[in-house]
mmCIF file of C-alpha atoms in Angstrom:
data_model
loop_
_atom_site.group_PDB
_atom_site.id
_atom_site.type_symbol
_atom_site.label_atom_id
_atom_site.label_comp_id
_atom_site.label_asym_id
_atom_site.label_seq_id
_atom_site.Cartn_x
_atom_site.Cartn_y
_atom_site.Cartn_z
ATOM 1 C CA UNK V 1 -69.553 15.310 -123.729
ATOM 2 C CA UNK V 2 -72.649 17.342 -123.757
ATOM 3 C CA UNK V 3 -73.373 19.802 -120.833
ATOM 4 C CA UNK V 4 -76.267 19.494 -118.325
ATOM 5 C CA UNK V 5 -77.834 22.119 -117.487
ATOM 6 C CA UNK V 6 -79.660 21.563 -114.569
ATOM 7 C CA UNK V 7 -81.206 23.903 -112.419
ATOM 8 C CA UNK V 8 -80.510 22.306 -109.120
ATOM 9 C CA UNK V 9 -77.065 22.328 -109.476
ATOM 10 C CA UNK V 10 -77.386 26.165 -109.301
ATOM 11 C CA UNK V 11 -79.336 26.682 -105.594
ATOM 12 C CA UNK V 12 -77.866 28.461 -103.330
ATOM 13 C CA UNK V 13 -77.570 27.323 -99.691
ATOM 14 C CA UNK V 14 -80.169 28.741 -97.282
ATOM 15 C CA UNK V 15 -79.989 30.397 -94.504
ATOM 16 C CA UNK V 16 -82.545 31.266 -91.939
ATOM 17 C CA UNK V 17 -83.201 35.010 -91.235
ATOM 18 C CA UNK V 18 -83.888 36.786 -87.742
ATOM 19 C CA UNK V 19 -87.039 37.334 -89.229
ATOM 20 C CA UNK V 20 -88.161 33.740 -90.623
ATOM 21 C CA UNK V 21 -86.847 32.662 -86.624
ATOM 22 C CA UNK V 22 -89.864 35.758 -85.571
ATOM 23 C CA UNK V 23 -92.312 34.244 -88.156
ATOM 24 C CA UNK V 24 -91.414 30.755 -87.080
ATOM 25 C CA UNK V 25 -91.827 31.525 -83.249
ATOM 26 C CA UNK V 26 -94.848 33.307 -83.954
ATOM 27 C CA UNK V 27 -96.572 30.365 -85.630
ATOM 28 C CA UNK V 28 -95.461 28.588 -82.928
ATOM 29 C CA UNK V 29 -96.792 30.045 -79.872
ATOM 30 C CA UNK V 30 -100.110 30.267 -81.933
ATOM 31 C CA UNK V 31 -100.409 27.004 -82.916
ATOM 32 C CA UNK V 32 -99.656 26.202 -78.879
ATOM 33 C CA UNK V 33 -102.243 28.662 -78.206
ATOM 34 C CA UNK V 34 -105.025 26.904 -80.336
ATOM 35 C CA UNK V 35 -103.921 23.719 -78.812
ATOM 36 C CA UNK V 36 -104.188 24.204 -76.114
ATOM 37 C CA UNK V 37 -107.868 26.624 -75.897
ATOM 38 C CA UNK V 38 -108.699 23.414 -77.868
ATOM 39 C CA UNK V 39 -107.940 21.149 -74.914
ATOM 40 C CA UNK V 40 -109.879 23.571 -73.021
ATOM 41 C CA UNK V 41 -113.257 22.554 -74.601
ATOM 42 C CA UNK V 42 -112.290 18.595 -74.363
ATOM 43 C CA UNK V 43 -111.307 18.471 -70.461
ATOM 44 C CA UNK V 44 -114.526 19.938 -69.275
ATOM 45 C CA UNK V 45 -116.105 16.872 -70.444
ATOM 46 C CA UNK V 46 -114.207 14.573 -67.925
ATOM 47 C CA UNK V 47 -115.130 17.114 -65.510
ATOM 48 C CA UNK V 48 -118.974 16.582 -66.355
ATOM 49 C CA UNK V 49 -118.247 12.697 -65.915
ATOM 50 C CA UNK V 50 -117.061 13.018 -62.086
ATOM 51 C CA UNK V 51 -119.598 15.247 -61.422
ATOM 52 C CA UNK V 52 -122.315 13.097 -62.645
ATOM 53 C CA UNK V 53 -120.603 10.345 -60.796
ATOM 54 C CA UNK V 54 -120.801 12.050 -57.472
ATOM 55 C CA UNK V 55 -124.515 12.801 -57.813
ATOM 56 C CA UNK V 56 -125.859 8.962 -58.065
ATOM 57 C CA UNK V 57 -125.996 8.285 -54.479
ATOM 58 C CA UNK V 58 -128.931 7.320 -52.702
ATOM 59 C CA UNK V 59 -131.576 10.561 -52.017
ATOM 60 C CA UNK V 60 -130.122 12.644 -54.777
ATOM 61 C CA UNK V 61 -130.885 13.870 -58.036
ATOM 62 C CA UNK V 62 -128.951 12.414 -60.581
ATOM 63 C CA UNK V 63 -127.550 15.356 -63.675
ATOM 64 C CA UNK V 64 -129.958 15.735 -66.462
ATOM 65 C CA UNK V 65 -129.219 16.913 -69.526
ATOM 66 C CA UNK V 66 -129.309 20.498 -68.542
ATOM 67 C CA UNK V 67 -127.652 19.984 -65.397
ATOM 68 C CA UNK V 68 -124.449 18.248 -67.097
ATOM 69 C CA UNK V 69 -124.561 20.818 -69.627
ATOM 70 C CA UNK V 70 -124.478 23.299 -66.290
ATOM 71 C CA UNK V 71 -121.848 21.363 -65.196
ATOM 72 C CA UNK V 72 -119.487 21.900 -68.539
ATOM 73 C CA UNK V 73 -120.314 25.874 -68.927
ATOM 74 C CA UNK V 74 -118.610 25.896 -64.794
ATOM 75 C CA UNK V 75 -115.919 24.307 -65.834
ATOM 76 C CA UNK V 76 -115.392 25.980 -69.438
ATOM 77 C CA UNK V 77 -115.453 29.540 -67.717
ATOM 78 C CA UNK V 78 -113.227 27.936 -64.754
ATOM 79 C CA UNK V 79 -110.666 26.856 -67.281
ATOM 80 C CA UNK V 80 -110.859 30.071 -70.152
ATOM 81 C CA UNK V 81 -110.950 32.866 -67.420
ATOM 82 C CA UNK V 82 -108.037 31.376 -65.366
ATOM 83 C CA UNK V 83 -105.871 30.890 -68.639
ATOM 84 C CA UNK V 84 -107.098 34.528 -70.038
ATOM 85 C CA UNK V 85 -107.033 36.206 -66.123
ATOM 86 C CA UNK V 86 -103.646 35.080 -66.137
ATOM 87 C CA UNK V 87 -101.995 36.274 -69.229
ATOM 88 C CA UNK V 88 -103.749 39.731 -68.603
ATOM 89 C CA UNK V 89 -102.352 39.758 -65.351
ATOM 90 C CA UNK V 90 -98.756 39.085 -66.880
ATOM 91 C CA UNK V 91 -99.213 42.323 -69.225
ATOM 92 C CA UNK V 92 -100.570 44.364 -66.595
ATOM 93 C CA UNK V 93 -98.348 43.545 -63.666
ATOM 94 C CA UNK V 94 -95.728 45.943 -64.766
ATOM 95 C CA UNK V 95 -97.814 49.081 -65.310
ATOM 96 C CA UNK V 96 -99.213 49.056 -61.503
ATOM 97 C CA UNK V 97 -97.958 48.689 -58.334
ATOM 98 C CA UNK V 98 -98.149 45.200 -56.975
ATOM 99 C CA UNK V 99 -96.965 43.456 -53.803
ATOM 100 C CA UNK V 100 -96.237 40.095 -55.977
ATOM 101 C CA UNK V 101 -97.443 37.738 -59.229
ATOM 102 C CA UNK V 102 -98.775 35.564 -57.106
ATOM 103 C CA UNK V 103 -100.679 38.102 -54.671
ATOM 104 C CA UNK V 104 -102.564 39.430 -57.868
ATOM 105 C CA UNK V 105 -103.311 35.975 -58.729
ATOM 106 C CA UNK V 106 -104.956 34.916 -55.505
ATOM 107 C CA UNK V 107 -106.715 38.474 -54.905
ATOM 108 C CA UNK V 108 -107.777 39.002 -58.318
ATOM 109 C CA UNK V 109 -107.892 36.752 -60.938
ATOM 110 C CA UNK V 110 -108.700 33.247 -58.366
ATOM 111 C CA UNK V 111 -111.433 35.420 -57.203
ATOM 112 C CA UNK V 112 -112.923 37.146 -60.223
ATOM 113 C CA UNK V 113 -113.008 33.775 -62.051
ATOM 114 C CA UNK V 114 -114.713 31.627 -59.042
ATOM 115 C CA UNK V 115 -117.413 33.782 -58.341
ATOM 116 C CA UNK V 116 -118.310 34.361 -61.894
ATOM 117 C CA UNK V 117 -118.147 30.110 -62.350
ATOM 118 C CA UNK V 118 -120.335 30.372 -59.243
ATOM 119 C CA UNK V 119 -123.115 32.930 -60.448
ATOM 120 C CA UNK V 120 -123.632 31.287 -63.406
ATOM 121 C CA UNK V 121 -125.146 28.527 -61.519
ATOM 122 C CA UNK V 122 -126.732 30.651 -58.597
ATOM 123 C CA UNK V 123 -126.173 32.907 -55.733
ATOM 124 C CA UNK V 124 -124.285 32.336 -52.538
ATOM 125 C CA UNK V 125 -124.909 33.005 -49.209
ATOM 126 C CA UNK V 126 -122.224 33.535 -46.391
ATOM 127 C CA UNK V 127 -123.227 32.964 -42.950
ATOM 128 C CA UNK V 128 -120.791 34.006 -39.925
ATOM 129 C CA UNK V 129 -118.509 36.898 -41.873
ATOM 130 C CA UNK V 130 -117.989 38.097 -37.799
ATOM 131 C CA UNK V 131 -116.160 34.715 -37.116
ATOM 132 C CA UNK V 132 -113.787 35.560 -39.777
ATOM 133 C CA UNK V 133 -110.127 37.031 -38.441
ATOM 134 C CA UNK V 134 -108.532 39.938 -39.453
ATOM 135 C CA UNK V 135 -107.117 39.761 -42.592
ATOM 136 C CA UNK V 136 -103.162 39.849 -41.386
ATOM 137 C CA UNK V 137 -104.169 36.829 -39.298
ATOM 138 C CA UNK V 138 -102.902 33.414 -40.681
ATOM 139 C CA UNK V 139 -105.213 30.430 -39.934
ATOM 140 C CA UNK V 140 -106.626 27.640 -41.573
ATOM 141 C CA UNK V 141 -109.359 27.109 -43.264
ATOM 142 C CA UNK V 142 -111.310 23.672 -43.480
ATOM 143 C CA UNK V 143 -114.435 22.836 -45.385
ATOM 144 C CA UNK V 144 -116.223 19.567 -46.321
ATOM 145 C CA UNK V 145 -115.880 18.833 -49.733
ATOM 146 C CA UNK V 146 -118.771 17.730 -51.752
ATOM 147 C CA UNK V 147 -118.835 18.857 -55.283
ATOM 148 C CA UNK V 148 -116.385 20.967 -57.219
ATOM 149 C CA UNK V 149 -119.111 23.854 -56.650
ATOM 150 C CA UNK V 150 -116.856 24.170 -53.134
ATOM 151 C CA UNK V 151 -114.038 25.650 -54.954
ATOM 152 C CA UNK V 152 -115.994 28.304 -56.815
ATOM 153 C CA UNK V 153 -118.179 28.842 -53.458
ATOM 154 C CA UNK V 154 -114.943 29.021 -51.215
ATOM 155 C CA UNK V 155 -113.946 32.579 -53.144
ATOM 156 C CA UNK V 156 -116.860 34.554 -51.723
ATOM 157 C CA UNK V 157 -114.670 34.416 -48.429
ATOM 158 C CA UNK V 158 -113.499 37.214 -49.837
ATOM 159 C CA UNK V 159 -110.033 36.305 -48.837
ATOM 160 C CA UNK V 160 -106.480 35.603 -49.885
ATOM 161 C CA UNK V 161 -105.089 31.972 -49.410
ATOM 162 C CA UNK V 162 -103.243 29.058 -50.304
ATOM 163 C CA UNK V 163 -105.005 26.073 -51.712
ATOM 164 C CA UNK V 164 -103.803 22.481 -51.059
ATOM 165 C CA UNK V 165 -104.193 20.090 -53.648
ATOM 166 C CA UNK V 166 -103.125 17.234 -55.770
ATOM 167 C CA UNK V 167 -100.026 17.975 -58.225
ATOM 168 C CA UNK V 168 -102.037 16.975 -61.018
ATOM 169 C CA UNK V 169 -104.262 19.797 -61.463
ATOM 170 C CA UNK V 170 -101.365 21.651 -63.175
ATOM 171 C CA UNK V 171 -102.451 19.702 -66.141
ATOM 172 C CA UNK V 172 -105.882 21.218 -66.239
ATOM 173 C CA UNK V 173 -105.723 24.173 -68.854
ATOM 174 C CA UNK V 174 -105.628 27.332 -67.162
ATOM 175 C CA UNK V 175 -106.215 26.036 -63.555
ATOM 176 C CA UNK V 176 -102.239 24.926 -63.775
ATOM 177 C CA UNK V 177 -101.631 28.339 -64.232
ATOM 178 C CA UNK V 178 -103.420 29.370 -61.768
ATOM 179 C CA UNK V 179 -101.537 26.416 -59.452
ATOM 180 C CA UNK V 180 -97.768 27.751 -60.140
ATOM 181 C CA UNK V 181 -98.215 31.422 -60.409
ATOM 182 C CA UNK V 182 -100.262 31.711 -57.567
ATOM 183 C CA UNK V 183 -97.950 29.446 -55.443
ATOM 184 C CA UNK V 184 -100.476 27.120 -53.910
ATOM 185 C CA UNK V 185 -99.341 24.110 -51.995
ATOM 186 C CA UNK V 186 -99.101 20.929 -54.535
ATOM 187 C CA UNK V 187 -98.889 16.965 -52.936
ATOM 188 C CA UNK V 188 -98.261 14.122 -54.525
ATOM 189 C CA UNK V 189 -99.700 11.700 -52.247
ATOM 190 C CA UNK V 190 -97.413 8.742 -53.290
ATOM 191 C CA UNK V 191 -94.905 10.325 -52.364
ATOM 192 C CA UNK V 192 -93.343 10.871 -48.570
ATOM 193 C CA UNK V 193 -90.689 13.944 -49.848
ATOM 194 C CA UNK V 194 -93.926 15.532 -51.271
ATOM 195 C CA UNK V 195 -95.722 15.601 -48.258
ATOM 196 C CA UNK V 196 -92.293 17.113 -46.508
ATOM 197 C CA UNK V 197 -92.415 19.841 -48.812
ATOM 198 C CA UNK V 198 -96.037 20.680 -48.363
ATOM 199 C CA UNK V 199 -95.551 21.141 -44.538
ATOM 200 C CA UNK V 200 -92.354 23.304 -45.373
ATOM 201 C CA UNK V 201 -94.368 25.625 -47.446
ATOM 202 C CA UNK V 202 -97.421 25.771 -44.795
ATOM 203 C CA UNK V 203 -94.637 26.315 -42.268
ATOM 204 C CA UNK V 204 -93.687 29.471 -44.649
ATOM 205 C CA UNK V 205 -97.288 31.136 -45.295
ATOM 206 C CA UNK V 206 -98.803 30.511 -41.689
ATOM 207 C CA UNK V 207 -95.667 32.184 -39.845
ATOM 208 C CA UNK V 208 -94.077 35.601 -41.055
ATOM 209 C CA UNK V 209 -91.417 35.024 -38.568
ATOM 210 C CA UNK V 210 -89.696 33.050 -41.014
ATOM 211 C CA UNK V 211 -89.979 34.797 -44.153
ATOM 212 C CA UNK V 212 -93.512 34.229 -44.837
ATOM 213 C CA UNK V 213 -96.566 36.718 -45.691
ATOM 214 C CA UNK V 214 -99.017 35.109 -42.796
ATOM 215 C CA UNK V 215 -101.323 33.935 -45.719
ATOM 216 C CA UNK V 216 -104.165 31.713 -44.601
ATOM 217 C CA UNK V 217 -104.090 28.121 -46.064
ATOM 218 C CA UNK V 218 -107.659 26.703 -47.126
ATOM 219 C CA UNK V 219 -108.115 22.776 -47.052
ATOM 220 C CA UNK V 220 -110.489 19.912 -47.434
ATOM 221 C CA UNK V 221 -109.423 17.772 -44.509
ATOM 222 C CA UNK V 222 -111.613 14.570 -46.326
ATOM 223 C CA UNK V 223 -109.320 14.696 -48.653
ATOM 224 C CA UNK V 224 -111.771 13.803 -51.337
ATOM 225 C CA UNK V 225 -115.493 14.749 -52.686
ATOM 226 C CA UNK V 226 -118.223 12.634 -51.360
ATOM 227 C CA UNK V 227 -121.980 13.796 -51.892
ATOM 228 C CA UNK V 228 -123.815 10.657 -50.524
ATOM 229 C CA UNK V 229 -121.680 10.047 -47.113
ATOM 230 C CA UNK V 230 -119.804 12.116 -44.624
ATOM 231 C CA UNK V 231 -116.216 11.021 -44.473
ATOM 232 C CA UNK V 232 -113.750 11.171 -41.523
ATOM 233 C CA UNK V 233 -111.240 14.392 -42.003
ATOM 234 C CA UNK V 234 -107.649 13.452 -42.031
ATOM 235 C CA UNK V 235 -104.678 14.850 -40.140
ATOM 236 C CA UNK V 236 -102.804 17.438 -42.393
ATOM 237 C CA UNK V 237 -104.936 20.356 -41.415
ATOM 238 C CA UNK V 238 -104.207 19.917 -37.405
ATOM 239 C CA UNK V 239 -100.851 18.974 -38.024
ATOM 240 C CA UNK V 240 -100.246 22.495 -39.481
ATOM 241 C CA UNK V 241 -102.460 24.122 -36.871
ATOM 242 C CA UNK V 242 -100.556 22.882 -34.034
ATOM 243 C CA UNK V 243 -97.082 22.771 -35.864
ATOM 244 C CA UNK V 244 -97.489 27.055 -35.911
ATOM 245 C CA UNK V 245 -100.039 27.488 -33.471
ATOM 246 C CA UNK V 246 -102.806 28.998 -36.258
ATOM 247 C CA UNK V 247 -106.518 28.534 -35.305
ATOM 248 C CA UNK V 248 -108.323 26.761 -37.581
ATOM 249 C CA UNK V 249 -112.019 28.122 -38.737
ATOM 250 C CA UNK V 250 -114.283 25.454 -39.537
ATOM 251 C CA UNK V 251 -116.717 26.114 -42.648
ATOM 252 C CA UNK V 252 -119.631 24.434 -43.617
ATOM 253 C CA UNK V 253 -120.468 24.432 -47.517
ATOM 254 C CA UNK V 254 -124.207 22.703 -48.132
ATOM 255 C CA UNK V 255 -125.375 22.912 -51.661
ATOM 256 C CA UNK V 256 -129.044 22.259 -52.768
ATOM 257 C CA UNK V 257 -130.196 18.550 -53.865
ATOM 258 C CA UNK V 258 -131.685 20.824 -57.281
ATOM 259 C CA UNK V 259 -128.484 22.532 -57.719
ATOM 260 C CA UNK V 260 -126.948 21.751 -61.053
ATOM 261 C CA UNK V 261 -130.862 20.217 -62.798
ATOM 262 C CA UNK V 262 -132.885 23.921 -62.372
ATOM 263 C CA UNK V 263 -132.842 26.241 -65.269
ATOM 264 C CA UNK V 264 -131.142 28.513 -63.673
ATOM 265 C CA UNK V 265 -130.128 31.189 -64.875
ATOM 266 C CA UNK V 266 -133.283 31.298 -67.317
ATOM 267 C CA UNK V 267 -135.787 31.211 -64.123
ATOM 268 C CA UNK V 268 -135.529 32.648 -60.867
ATOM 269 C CA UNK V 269 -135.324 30.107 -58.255
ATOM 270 C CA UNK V 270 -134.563 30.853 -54.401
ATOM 271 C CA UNK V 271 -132.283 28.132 -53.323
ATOM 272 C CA UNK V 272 -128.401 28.825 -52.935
ATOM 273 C CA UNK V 273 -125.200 27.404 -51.845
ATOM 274 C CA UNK V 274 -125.190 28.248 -48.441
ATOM 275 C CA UNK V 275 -121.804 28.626 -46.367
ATOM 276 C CA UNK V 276 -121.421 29.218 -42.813
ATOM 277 C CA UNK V 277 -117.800 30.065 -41.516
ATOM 278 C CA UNK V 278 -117.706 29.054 -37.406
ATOM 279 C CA UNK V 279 -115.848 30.836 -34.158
ATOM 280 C CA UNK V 280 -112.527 29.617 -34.937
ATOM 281 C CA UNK V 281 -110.850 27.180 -32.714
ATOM 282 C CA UNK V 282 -107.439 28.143 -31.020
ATOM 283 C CA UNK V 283 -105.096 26.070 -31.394
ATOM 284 C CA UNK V 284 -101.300 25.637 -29.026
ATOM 285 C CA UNK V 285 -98.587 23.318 -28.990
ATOM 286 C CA UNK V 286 -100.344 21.545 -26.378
ATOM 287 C CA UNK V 287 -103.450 21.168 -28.241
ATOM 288 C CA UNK V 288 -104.937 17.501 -28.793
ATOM 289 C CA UNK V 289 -104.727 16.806 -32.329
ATOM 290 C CA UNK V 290 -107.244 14.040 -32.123
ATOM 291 C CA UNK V 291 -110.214 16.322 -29.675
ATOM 292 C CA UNK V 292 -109.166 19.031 -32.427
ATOM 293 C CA UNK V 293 -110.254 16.990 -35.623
ATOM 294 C CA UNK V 294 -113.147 15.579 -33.875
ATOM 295 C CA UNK V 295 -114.338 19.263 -32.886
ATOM 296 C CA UNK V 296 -113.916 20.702 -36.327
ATOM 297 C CA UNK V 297 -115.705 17.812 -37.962
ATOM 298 C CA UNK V 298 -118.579 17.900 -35.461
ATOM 299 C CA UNK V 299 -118.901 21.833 -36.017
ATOM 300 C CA UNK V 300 -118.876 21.561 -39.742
ATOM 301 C CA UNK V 301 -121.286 18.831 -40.173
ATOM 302 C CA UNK V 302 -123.478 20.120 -37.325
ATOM 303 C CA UNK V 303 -125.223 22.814 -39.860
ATOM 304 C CA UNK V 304 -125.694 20.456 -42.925
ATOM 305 C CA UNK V 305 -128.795 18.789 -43.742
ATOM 306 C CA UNK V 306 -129.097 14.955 -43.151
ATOM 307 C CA UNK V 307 -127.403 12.724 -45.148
ATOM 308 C CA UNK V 308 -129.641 10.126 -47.132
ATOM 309 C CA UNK V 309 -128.524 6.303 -46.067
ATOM 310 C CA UNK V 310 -129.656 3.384 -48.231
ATOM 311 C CA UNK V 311 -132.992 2.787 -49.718
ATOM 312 C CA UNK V 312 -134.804 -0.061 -48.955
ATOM 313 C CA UNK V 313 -138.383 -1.477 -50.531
ATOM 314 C CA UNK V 314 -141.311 -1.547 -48.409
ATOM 315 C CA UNK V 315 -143.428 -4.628 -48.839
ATOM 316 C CA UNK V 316 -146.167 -2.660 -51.098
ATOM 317 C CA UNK V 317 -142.436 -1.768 -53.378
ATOM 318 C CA UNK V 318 -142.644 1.706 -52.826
ATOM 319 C CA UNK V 319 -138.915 2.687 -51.910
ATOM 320 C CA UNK V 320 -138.829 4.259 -48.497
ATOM 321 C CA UNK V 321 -135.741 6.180 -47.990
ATOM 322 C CA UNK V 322 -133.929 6.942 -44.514
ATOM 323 C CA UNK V 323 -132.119 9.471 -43.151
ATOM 324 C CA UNK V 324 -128.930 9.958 -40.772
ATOM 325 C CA UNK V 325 -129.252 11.421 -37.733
ATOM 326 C CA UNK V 326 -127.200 14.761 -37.466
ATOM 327 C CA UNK V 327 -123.941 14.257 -35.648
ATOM 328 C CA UNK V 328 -124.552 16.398 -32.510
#
């Protein structure tokens, strides 16, 4: 019987090393990392689609070429320096004396990362800093919501808070980050044990008499963006209000009709995103909730310009376009 000598017959059983497992999770969390800076450039683009969207009512300018392009560069820089602001803030956490993660979150990097998103577009100009509290005041903040320019604009408050949004913008690369470690308030809005929790954890930053830091909440009581209409505001914000006595401060965020088409920055231009923050209104147990959302709509839409209502064709077929009166 001849004898076969084959080679295979002679390997040796592997085993995986300490250091293969460091080379392996190393290639790993890189190949995560490209992934998902990779995603980064992609979701912009849906961003630039709801934008456009929200621009294509009657008596506005619908997003050029430049201004969608505007509109991608916002949310790029949104998305990177939230990610980046983040993991530097992870490293650096330990080497200096910080009250908590999710402190340096909202003071720093939520901050640092919406006004730069912001003066890439163009300045901002805040209107009413003496109606502001003091700073170990809780309240509430409420703004109309027309364009995600609001969120960037909303930072040069200059303020720490608590955003309330929809769960789903953990998804967004870097933003989700942003979401969890800074401990904002998340809702699904299907569902009734979500909304429970996001009234337990308002209950917990607007009173430090049960454990909380008296951290002002900011919300958009429409609920939704609108450019072209001005939609009723919804009862989560008063329910808070009353529920731990906080006044609310009404703010009013108008952005130019040019905003996103100008070639700004290339060429100076003089229009801005102007925000006005109003006298806040107290707010008791004993407080009407429905006089208290009518009052805080009326204030914040009584500084923004006229909203455009339908167009309709004069018999020479020029289009002749109206405007709403301002709520008074």
């Amino acid at each position: 019987m001849n004898r076969r000598d084959d080679d295979t017959s002679r390997i040796l059983p592997y085993k995986i090393s300490k250091y293969d497992l460091i080379d392996l999770t190393l290639s790993s969390i890189i190949f995560l990392i490209a992934l998902y800076t990779k995603t980064m450039l992609l979701v912009p683009l849906a961003a630039v689609y709801q934008e456009r969207k929200l621009w294509l009512g009657e008596g506005l300018q619908p997003l050029t070429i430049f201004g969608m392009l505007k509109v991608y560069v916002y949310n790029l820089v949104w998305f990177s320096g939230s990610f980046f602001g983040c993991v530097v803030l992870l490293f650096v956490r330990p080497l200096v004396h910080m009250a908590s993660l999710d402190y340096g979150v909202n003071a720093f990097v939520e901050r640092a990362v919406g006004k730069m998103c912001t003066a890439v577009c163009g300045p901002v100009e805040v209107r009413g800093v003496e109606n502001l509290p003091l700073e170990s005041e809780p309240c509430i903040f409420a703004a109309n919501h027309a364009s995600q320019l609001d969120i960037g604009a909303s930072y040069y408050l200059d303020r720490r808070y608590k955003w309330i949004s929809k769960r789903s913008v953990v998804y967004m690369p870097g933003v989700g980050m942003v979401m969890i470690l800074g401990r904002h308030l998340l809702l699904d809005r299907k569902g009734k044990s979500s909304i429970k929790r996001m009234y337990e954890q308002a209950n917990y930053w607007l009173s430090s008499q049960n454990g909380g830091n008296g951290c002002p909440i900011f919300i958009f009581p429409q609920g939704t963006r609108c450019m072209s209409s001005r939609l009723p505001f919804k009862d989560g914000a008063f329910n808070m209000a009353i529920n731990n006595e906080v006044p609310i401060v009404p703010i009013s965020l108008s952005i130019p009709n040019n905003w996103w088409n100008d070639f700004y920055p290339f060429v100076s231009s003089k229009r801005s995103i102007v925000m006005t923050i109003h006298k806040p209104l107290s707010v008791t147990k004993d407080t009407d909730k429905e006089w208290l959302r009518e009052e805080c709509s009326k204030v914040v839409y009584s500084v923004l310009p006229p909203v455009p209502e339908r167009t309709n064709k004069s018999k020479g077929g020029e289009v002749e376009t109206k405007n709403m009166k301002k709520e008074e």
